[in-house]
Tab-separated table of C-alpha atoms in Angstrom:
chain	number	residue	atom	x	y	z
J	1	MET	CA	-7.883	5.358	22.611
J	2	SER	CA	-9.539	2.033	23.215
J	3	PRO	CA	-9.412	-0.659	20.341
J	4	HIS	CA	-12.058	-0.426	17.729
J	5	PHE	CA	-12.817	-3.945	16.312
J	6	TRP	CA	-15.550	-5.273	14.046
J	7	ALA	CA	-15.867	-8.673	12.679
J	8	GLY	CA	-18.890	-10.222	10.712
J	9	MET	CA	-19.623	-13.960	9.868
J	10	ASN	CA	-21.648	-14.994	6.956
J	11	LYS	CA	-22.702	-18.623	6.471
J	12	SER	CA	-22.296	-19.757	2.942
J	13	PRO	CA	-24.009	-22.976	1.230
J	14	LEU	CA	-22.962	-26.309	2.341
J	15	ASN	CA	-19.722	-27.818	1.164
J	16	ASN	CA	-19.109	-31.233	-0.435
J	17	ASN	CA	-19.143	-32.757	3.145
J	18	GLY	CA	-22.502	-31.291	3.920
J	19	ASP	CA	-20.826	-28.731	6.441
J	20	PRO	CA	-21.712	-25.048	6.383
J	21	LEU	CA	-19.016	-22.685	5.088
J	22	PHE	CA	-18.183	-19.353	6.925
J	23	SER	CA	-16.668	-16.092	5.659
J	24	VAL	CA	-15.180	-13.724	8.362
J	25	SER	CA	-14.355	-10.071	7.574
J	26	PHE	CA	-12.732	-7.819	10.090
J	27	LEU	CA	-11.700	-4.208	10.821
J	28	PHE	CA	-9.278	-3.308	13.648
J	29	TYR	CA	-7.919	0.113	14.809
J	30	GLU	CA	-6.072	1.281	17.818
J	31	LYS	CA	-3.511	4.175	18.185
J	32	GLY	CA	-2.320	4.373	14.726
J	33	LEU	CA	-2.476	0.570	13.889
J	34	TYR	CA	-5.034	-0.253	11.072
J	35	CYS	CA	-5.959	-3.658	9.949
J	36	ARG	CA	-8.605	-5.095	7.552
J	37	GLY	CA	-9.229	-8.145	5.614
J	38	THR	CA	-10.866	-11.553	5.528
J	39	LEU	CA	-9.938	-14.787	7.243
J	40	GLU	CA	-10.085	-16.813	4.084
J	41	SER	CA	-7.361	-14.855	2.171
J	42	SER	CA	-4.012	-13.583	3.301
J	43	ASP	CA	-3.951	-11.675	0.131
J	44	ASP	CA	-6.916	-9.610	1.470
J	45	GLN	CA	-5.208	-8.754	4.737
J	46	PHE	CA	-3.493	-5.466	5.498
J	47	CYS	CA	-2.104	-3.855	8.479
J	48	ARG	CA	-0.138	-0.468	8.900
J	49	GLY	CA	1.681	0.905	11.745
J	50	LYS	CA	3.711	-0.309	14.830
J	51	SER	CA	6.147	-3.132	15.280
J	52	GLU	CA	5.255	-6.793	15.005
J	53	THR	CA	5.656	-7.451	18.643
J	54	THR	CA	3.271	-4.472	19.489
J	55	VAL	CA	0.663	-5.844	17.042
J	56	GLN	CA	0.829	-9.249	18.588
J	57	LEU	CA	0.410	-7.808	22.062
J	58	LEU	CA	-2.555	-5.663	20.840
J	59	VAL	CA	-4.327	-8.555	19.148
J	60	LEU	CA	-3.878	-10.749	22.159
J	61	ARG	CA	-5.237	-8.029	24.383
J	62	LEU	CA	-8.063	-7.411	21.998
J	63	TYR	CA	-8.924	-11.185	22.105
J	64	PHE	CA	-9.376	-11.359	25.850
J	65	LYS	CA	-11.494	-7.963	25.652
J	66	VAL	CA	-13.886	-8.928	22.902
J	67	SER	CA	-14.219	-12.771	23.295
J	68	LYS	CA	-16.504	-12.057	26.374
J	69	SER	CA	-18.780	-9.605	24.359
J	70	SER	CA	-22.061	-10.999	23.698
J	71	SER	CA	-22.610	-8.647	20.830
J	72	LEU	CA	-19.865	-10.182	18.745
J	73	GLU	CA	-21.183	-12.945	16.515
J	74	ILE	CA	-18.051	-14.985	16.437
J	75	LEU	CA	-16.615	-18.027	18.272
J	76	PRO	CA	-13.816	-16.982	20.716
J	77	ALA	CA	-11.561	-19.745	19.363
J	78	MET	CA	-12.212	-18.580	15.781
J	79	LEU	CA	-11.624	-15.004	16.828
J	80	LEU	CA	-8.134	-15.811	18.373
J	81	LEU	CA	-7.247	-17.687	15.165
J	82	LEU	CA	-8.387	-14.652	13.141
J	83	LEU	CA	-6.346	-12.202	15.185
J	84	LEU	CA	-3.289	-14.260	15.247
J	85	GLN	CA	-3.426	-14.566	11.454
J	86	VAL	CA	-3.982	-10.939	11.088
J	87	SER	CA	-0.805	-10.089	13.327
J	88	ALA	CA	1.308	-12.495	11.096
J	89	SER	CA	-0.019	-10.897	7.724
J	90	CYS	CA	0.545	-7.283	8.989
J	91	PHE	CA	4.245	-7.685	8.090
J	92	TRP	CA	4.117	-10.186	5.223
J	93	LEU	CA	5.140	-8.066	2.108
J	94	GLY	CA	6.073	-10.942	-0.179
J	95	ARG	CA	3.113	-10.171	-2.390
J	96	SER	CA	3.709	-6.469	-2.686
J	97	GLU	CA	2.456	-4.780	-5.706
J	98	VAL	CA	5.575	-2.695	-6.229
J	99	VAL	CA	8.268	-5.460	-7.028
J	100	THR	CA	11.862	-5.667	-7.732
J	101	SER	CA	11.548	-6.777	-11.321
J	102	PHE	CA	9.264	-8.692	-13.619
J	103	GLU	CA	11.302	-11.718	-13.882
J	104	HIS	CA	9.563	-13.474	-11.113
J	105	SER	CA	6.563	-11.363	-10.547
J	106	CYS	CA	3.615	-10.735	-12.960
J	107	SER	CA	5.511	-12.925	-15.670
J	108	GLN	CA	2.188	-14.136	-16.901
J	109	PHE	CA	1.616	-10.919	-18.785
J	110	PHE	CA	4.555	-11.370	-20.820
J	111	PHE	CA	5.023	-13.757	-23.793
J	112	ARG	CA	6.999	-16.897	-22.292
J	113	GLY	CA	7.530	-14.900	-19.132
J	114	THR	CA	10.145	-12.583	-20.745
J	115	PRO	CA	9.591	-8.810	-20.134
J	116	PRO	CA	11.245	-6.054	-22.168
J	117	ASN	CA	15.141	-5.785	-21.704
J	118	GLU	CA	16.754	-3.003	-19.522
J	119	ALA	CA	17.089	-0.749	-22.534
J	120	LEU	CA	13.906	0.938	-21.592
J	121	GLU	CA	14.376	1.448	-17.911
J	122	PRO	CA	14.323	4.827	-16.637
J	123	GLU	CA	16.769	6.419	-14.102
J	124	ASN	CA	14.230	5.870	-11.176
J	125	PRO	CA	11.927	2.888	-12.160
J	126	ALA	CA	9.030	1.129	-10.404
J	127	TRP	CA	7.963	-2.292	-11.398
J	128	ILE	CA	4.119	-2.411	-10.583
J	129	CYS	CA	2.035	-5.700	-10.620
J	130	GLN	CA	-1.225	-3.828	-11.093
J	131	ARG	CA	-3.439	-5.311	-8.329
J	132	TYR	CA	-7.219	-4.623	-7.855
J	133	GLN	CA	-9.667	-6.335	-5.606
J	134	ASN	CA	-6.994	-9.023	-4.655
J	135	ARG	CA	-6.163	-9.974	-8.412
J	136	TYR	CA	-3.269	-9.053	-10.675
J	137	TYR	CA	-4.542	-7.648	-14.070
J	138	PHE	CA	-1.452	-6.276	-15.845
J	139	ALA	CA	2.141	-5.165	-15.187
J	140	THR	CA	3.503	-1.534	-15.651
J	141	LEU	CA	7.050	-0.247	-15.494
J	142	TYR	CA	6.724	3.178	-14.089
J	143	ASP	CA	9.128	6.270	-14.273
J	144	ARG	CA	9.057	7.881	-10.814
J	145	ASN	CA	10.784	11.033	-11.782
J	146	ARG	CA	8.689	11.745	-14.901
J	147	ARG	CA	5.440	10.432	-13.135
J	148	ILE	CA	4.310	8.463	-16.534
J	149	PRO	CA	4.387	4.740	-17.293
J	150	VAL	CA	7.170	3.468	-19.528
J	151	TYR	CA	4.940	0.678	-20.743
J	152	SER	CA	2.078	-1.605	-19.621
J	153	ALA	CA	1.759	-5.323	-20.469
J	154	TYR	CA	-1.397	-7.244	-20.544
J	155	LEU	CA	-3.362	-10.119	-22.302
J	156	TYR	CA	-5.753	-8.960	-24.963
J	157	GLN	CA	-9.306	-10.138	-23.917
J	158	PRO	CA	-11.792	-7.672	-25.255
J	159	ALA	CA	-15.457	-7.681	-24.428
J	160	SER	CA	-18.239	-5.102	-24.416
J	161	GLY	CA	-18.856	-3.297	-21.163
J	162	THR	CA	-19.417	-0.010	-19.185
J	163	ARG	CA	-16.427	2.351	-19.070
J	164	PRO	CA	-15.276	2.926	-15.578
J	165	LYS	CA	-15.431	6.418	-14.011
J	166	THR	CA	-13.213	5.789	-10.901
J	167	TRP	CA	-9.573	6.819	-10.855
J	168	LEU	CA	-7.068	5.062	-8.652
J	169	VAL	CA	-3.516	5.589	-7.529
J	170	GLU	CA	-0.610	3.213	-6.419
J	171	PRO	CA	-0.167	3.308	-2.627
J	172	GLN	CA	3.049	1.305	-2.529
J	173	LEU	CA	4.798	3.887	-4.546
J	174	MET	CA	4.980	5.723	-1.214
J	175	GLY	CA	6.417	2.693	0.565
J	176	PRO	CA	5.870	-1.047	1.112
J	177	THR	CA	3.845	-0.528	4.283
J	178	TYR	CA	0.933	0.954	2.272
J	179	PRO	CA	-2.013	-1.230	0.771
J	180	LYS	CA	-0.978	-3.709	-1.990
J	181	THR	CA	-3.911	-2.916	-4.061
J	182	MET	CA	-4.619	0.338	-5.981
J	183	GLU	CA	-6.881	2.758	-4.115
J	184	LYS	CA	-8.858	5.902	-4.654
J	185	GLU	CA	-6.834	9.187	-3.633
J	186	GLN	CA	-9.681	10.029	-1.109
J	187	THR	CA	-9.364	6.638	0.613
J	188	LEU	CA	-5.686	7.072	1.213
J	189	LEU	CA	-6.042	10.569	2.589
J	190	ASN	CA	-8.995	9.590	4.786
J	191	ASN	CA	-8.140	6.211	6.044
J	192	PHE	CA	-4.353	5.877	5.982
J	193	GLY	CA	-3.019	9.137	7.295
J	194	VAL	CA	-1.564	10.023	3.905
J	195	SER	CA	-1.165	13.732	3.048
J	196	LEU	CA	-1.749	14.989	-0.512
J	197	ASP	CA	1.822	16.242	-0.761
J	198	GLN	CA	3.069	12.712	0.159
J	199	LEU	CA	1.007	11.252	-2.580
J	200	ARG	CA	1.957	13.807	-4.999
J	201	GLU	CA	5.656	13.431	-4.369
J	202	SER	CA	5.351	9.651	-5.290
J	203	GLN	CA	3.280	9.870	-8.438
J	204	ALA	CA	0.802	11.715	-10.723
J	205	VAL	CA	-2.502	12.601	-9.188
J	206	LEU	CA	-5.810	13.779	-10.528
J	207	GLN	CA	-5.169	17.423	-10.061
J	208	ASP	CA	-2.088	17.099	-12.509
J	209	TYR	CA	-4.681	16.247	-15.422
J	210	LYS	CA	-7.075	19.298	-14.608
J	211	ASN	CA	-7.482	22.092	-17.276
J	212	LEU	CA	-5.471	20.466	-20.090
J	213	THR	CA	-5.406	22.127	-23.423
J	214	GLY	CA	-5.208	19.759	-26.513
J	215	LEU	CA	-4.110	16.861	-24.354
J	216	ASN	CA	-6.206	14.253	-22.092
J	217	ARG	CA	-5.693	11.204	-20.013
J	218	GLY	CA	-4.507	8.483	-22.344
J	219	HIS	CA	-4.464	4.905	-21.373
J	220	LEU	CA	-1.482	2.712	-22.211
J	221	ASN	CA	-3.534	-0.527	-21.325
J	222	PRO	CA	-7.068	0.407	-22.588
J	223	SER	CA	-10.104	-0.628	-20.654
J	224	GLY	CA	-11.856	-1.824	-23.712
J	225	GLN	CA	-9.551	-4.639	-24.178
J	226	HIS	CA	-10.548	-6.448	-21.132
J	227	SER	CA	-13.327	-8.849	-20.325
J	228	ASP	CA	-15.161	-7.676	-17.137
J	229	SER	CA	-15.728	-4.677	-14.936
J	230	SER	CA	-13.014	-5.426	-12.450
J	231	SER	CA	-10.337	-5.813	-15.110
J	232	ARG	CA	-11.566	-2.548	-16.852
J	233	THR	CA	-11.598	-0.576	-13.532
J	234	ALA	CA	-8.042	-1.789	-12.883
J	235	THR	CA	-6.762	0.130	-16.052
J	236	PHE	CA	-8.018	3.272	-14.474
J	237	THR	CA	-5.059	3.798	-12.332
J	238	LEU	CA	-2.972	6.961	-13.037
J	239	THR	CA	0.242	4.780	-13.173
J	240	ASN	CA	-1.266	3.661	-16.578
J	241	ILE	CA	-2.020	6.934	-17.837
J	242	VAL	CA	0.055	9.501	-19.976
J	243	PRO	CA	-0.893	13.069	-21.238
J	244	GLN	CA	-1.938	12.231	-24.870
J	245	ASN	CA	-2.802	14.289	-27.824
J	246	GLU	CA	-6.627	14.376	-27.530
J	247	LYS	CA	-7.054	14.099	-31.358
J	248	LEU	CA	-4.733	11.100	-31.635
J	249	ASN	CA	-6.478	9.484	-28.419
J	250	GLY	CA	-9.874	9.721	-29.809
J	251	GLY	CA	-8.923	9.209	-33.554
J	252	ALA	CA	-6.216	7.174	-35.158
J	253	TRP	CA	-5.097	5.551	-31.742
J	254	ASN	CA	-8.495	4.619	-30.831
J	255	ASN	CA	-9.028	3.152	-34.322
J	256	TYR	CA	-5.887	1.004	-33.812
J	257	GLU	CA	-7.153	-0.128	-30.394
J	258	GLN	CA	-10.518	-1.088	-31.601
J	259	GLN	CA	-10.433	-2.022	-35.197
J	260	THR	CA	-6.923	-2.950	-36.167
J	261	MET	CA	-6.381	-4.928	-33.015
J	262	MET	CA	-9.551	-6.949	-33.554
J	263	ARG	CA	-8.649	-7.704	-37.111
J	264	LYS	CA	-4.962	-8.546	-36.362
J	265	THR	CA	-5.863	-11.036	-33.696
J	266	GLN	CA	-8.204	-13.155	-35.753
J	267	GLY	CA	-6.995	-16.757	-35.238
J	268	CYS	CA	-4.895	-15.982	-32.114
J	269	ASN	CA	-5.429	-18.258	-29.025
J	270	THR	CA	-3.495	-15.892	-26.716
J	271	THR	CA	-2.326	-12.275	-27.536
J	272	TYR	CA	0.264	-10.598	-25.315
J	273	VAL	CA	0.356	-6.820	-25.607
J	274	ILE	CA	2.962	-4.210	-24.516
J	275	VAL	CA	2.049	-0.518	-24.943
J	276	GLY	CA	4.498	2.125	-24.125
J	277	ALA	CA	5.334	5.859	-24.157
J	278	VAL	CA	8.772	7.524	-25.079
J	279	PRO	CA	9.533	10.485	-22.928
J	280	GLY	CA	9.399	13.933	-24.278
J	281	ASN	CA	10.849	17.420	-23.424
J	282	ASN	CA	7.621	19.036	-22.257
J	283	TYR	CA	5.626	18.743	-19.170
J	284	ILE	CA	2.170	19.410	-17.582
J	285	ALA	CA	1.268	20.443	-13.980
J	286	LYS	CA	4.292	22.872	-13.696
J	287	GLY	CA	6.840	20.314	-14.543
J	288	ARG	CA	5.481	17.340	-12.696
J	289	VAL	CA	4.204	15.107	-15.459
J	290	ASN	CA	6.135	14.513	-18.616
J	291	ILE	CA	4.313	14.591	-22.026
J	292	PRO	CA	5.507	11.705	-24.200
J	293	SER	CA	7.020	12.377	-27.600
J	294	TYR	CA	5.848	9.025	-29.001
J	295	LEU	CA	3.373	6.297	-28.079
J	296	TRP	CA	3.806	2.669	-29.407
J	297	SER	CA	2.116	-0.725	-29.145
J	298	THR	CA	3.240	-4.133	-30.094
J	299	ALA	CA	1.549	-7.659	-29.914
J	300	CYS	CA	2.721	-11.059	-29.963
J	301	CYS	CA	0.087	-13.684	-30.863
J	302	GLU	CA	0.207	-17.501	-30.168
J	303	VAL	CA	-1.726	-19.015	-33.141
J	304	ASP	CA	-0.889	-22.498	-31.774
J	305	THR	CA	2.160	-24.128	-29.937
J	306	HIS	CA	4.397	-23.962	-32.870
J	307	HIS	CA	3.137	-20.767	-34.707
J	308	TRP	CA	3.270	-17.055	-33.602
J	309	LYS	CA	2.950	-13.591	-35.308
J	310	SER	CA	3.463	-10.224	-34.244
J	311	TRP	CA	2.993	-6.498	-35.371
J	312	ALA	CA	3.474	-2.978	-34.005
J	313	VAL	CA	2.481	0.548	-34.291
J	314	ILE	CA	4.087	3.959	-33.367
J	315	ALA	CA	2.557	7.473	-33.284
J	316	GLU	CA	3.834	10.921	-32.519
J	317	ASN	CA	2.109	12.393	-29.765
J	318	ASP	CA	1.221	15.686	-31.677
J	319	LYS	CA	-0.305	14.163	-34.763
J	320	ASN	CA	-3.430	12.071	-35.444
J	321	GLU	CA	-1.383	9.376	-37.289
J	322	VAL	CA	-0.448	5.759	-36.563
J	323	GLN	CA	2.289	3.962	-38.381
J	324	LEU	CA	2.088	0.308	-38.744
J	325	LEU	CA	5.450	-1.611	-38.250
J	326	THR	CA	6.940	-4.937	-37.804
J	327	LEU	CA	7.998	-5.808	-34.392
J	328	GLY	CA	11.671	-5.645	-35.402
J	329	GLU	CA	11.106	-2.223	-37.005
J	330	LEU	CA	9.669	-0.876	-33.762
J	331	GLU	CA	12.452	-2.276	-31.718
J	332	ASP	CA	15.035	-0.452	-33.926
J	333	MET	CA	13.060	2.696	-33.750
J	334	LEU	CA	12.991	2.628	-29.909
J	335	THR	CA	16.614	1.879	-29.822
J	336	GLN	CA	17.335	4.961	-31.843
J	337	LEU	CA	14.915	7.131	-29.733
J	338	TYR	CA	16.251	5.984	-26.483
J	339	GLY	CA	19.846	5.900	-27.674
J	340	ARG	CA	20.873	3.011	-25.367
J	341	LYS	CA	21.517	-0.644	-26.001
J	342	GLN	CA	19.372	-2.616	-28.634
J	343	VAL	CA	15.708	-2.761	-27.384
J	344	SER	CA	14.137	-6.166	-27.135
J	345	LEU	CA	10.220	-6.186	-26.297
J	346	PHE	CA	9.463	-10.012	-26.401
J	347	ASN	CA	10.987	-13.379	-26.139
J	348	SER	CA	13.096	-14.244	-29.043
J	349	ASN	CA	10.645	-16.791	-30.302
J	350	CYS	CA	8.178	-14.048	-31.183
J	351	PRO	CA	8.910	-13.260	-34.971
J	352	ARG	CA	10.450	-9.898	-35.684
J	353	GLU	CA	9.274	-9.591	-39.355
């Protein structure tokens, strides 16, 4: 199969020096190698397939093929720079979405950069820096075996807006060679050679949440606590979802998310939130996805550089009730529920009382 290459150049307004700015986007495919992205951002470049040597040979060959094409509206020298940059970025995985810990990745979503301790870690964990449209929006510790999140951590930045309708999944739960940003299921199936069985093996999929009785898709990180369309859409990844009691989700839990949080955050400059789910004994989707026994939420608020406050709630996932707690009380309850070492959810500077 001959290479398929597309590149487009857009001229932007003049910069400060009076020179025009250019934006170059590309799409390249040949014999199982798929690349896409923009020249300006290595974060927005992605390739899958073949070895690095093969990729470099392909892009050099492609340069000589297309640089003589009169239909390609891009200078040959810039094209070569573009293709060489693509070949290098194809194997740059340092900014992967699935990381080894939150100590040095996505720490901005945790108070003073401190994530919860290992007392909550499942047997088969995945640390996900939730990335959408080349930006990180929150962090999720995911339980690969139970196919539910353990917790999601984010900054509280509520604003009015439209509720998204698109559901997304995490490609890198299948492996580091897949896209670094959340995608639609159908995009992975159609464009990346992924089978539905392969996707289902790595995580929960939409089919798992069909035909539920008394349960629905419950966000840990709720879309309504974010300030723009992209940040709200990012919460619609199934790695941020658990089977939640529908009465609780639409009742007492919703009231906490909307009313109590708004009241509690009065006077806060920055509010760090962690919302979690304690695994239960029951499952949906023929044993694929765990139904949590409890849901919990806690917040640490910076009033100023010397004053902080905190609060927490917990709810049984079969009752429409939310119990208000101190941070210390929630940590003690989770310690009992998990039966491991003492749970710590925030940096020690966040008050426990």
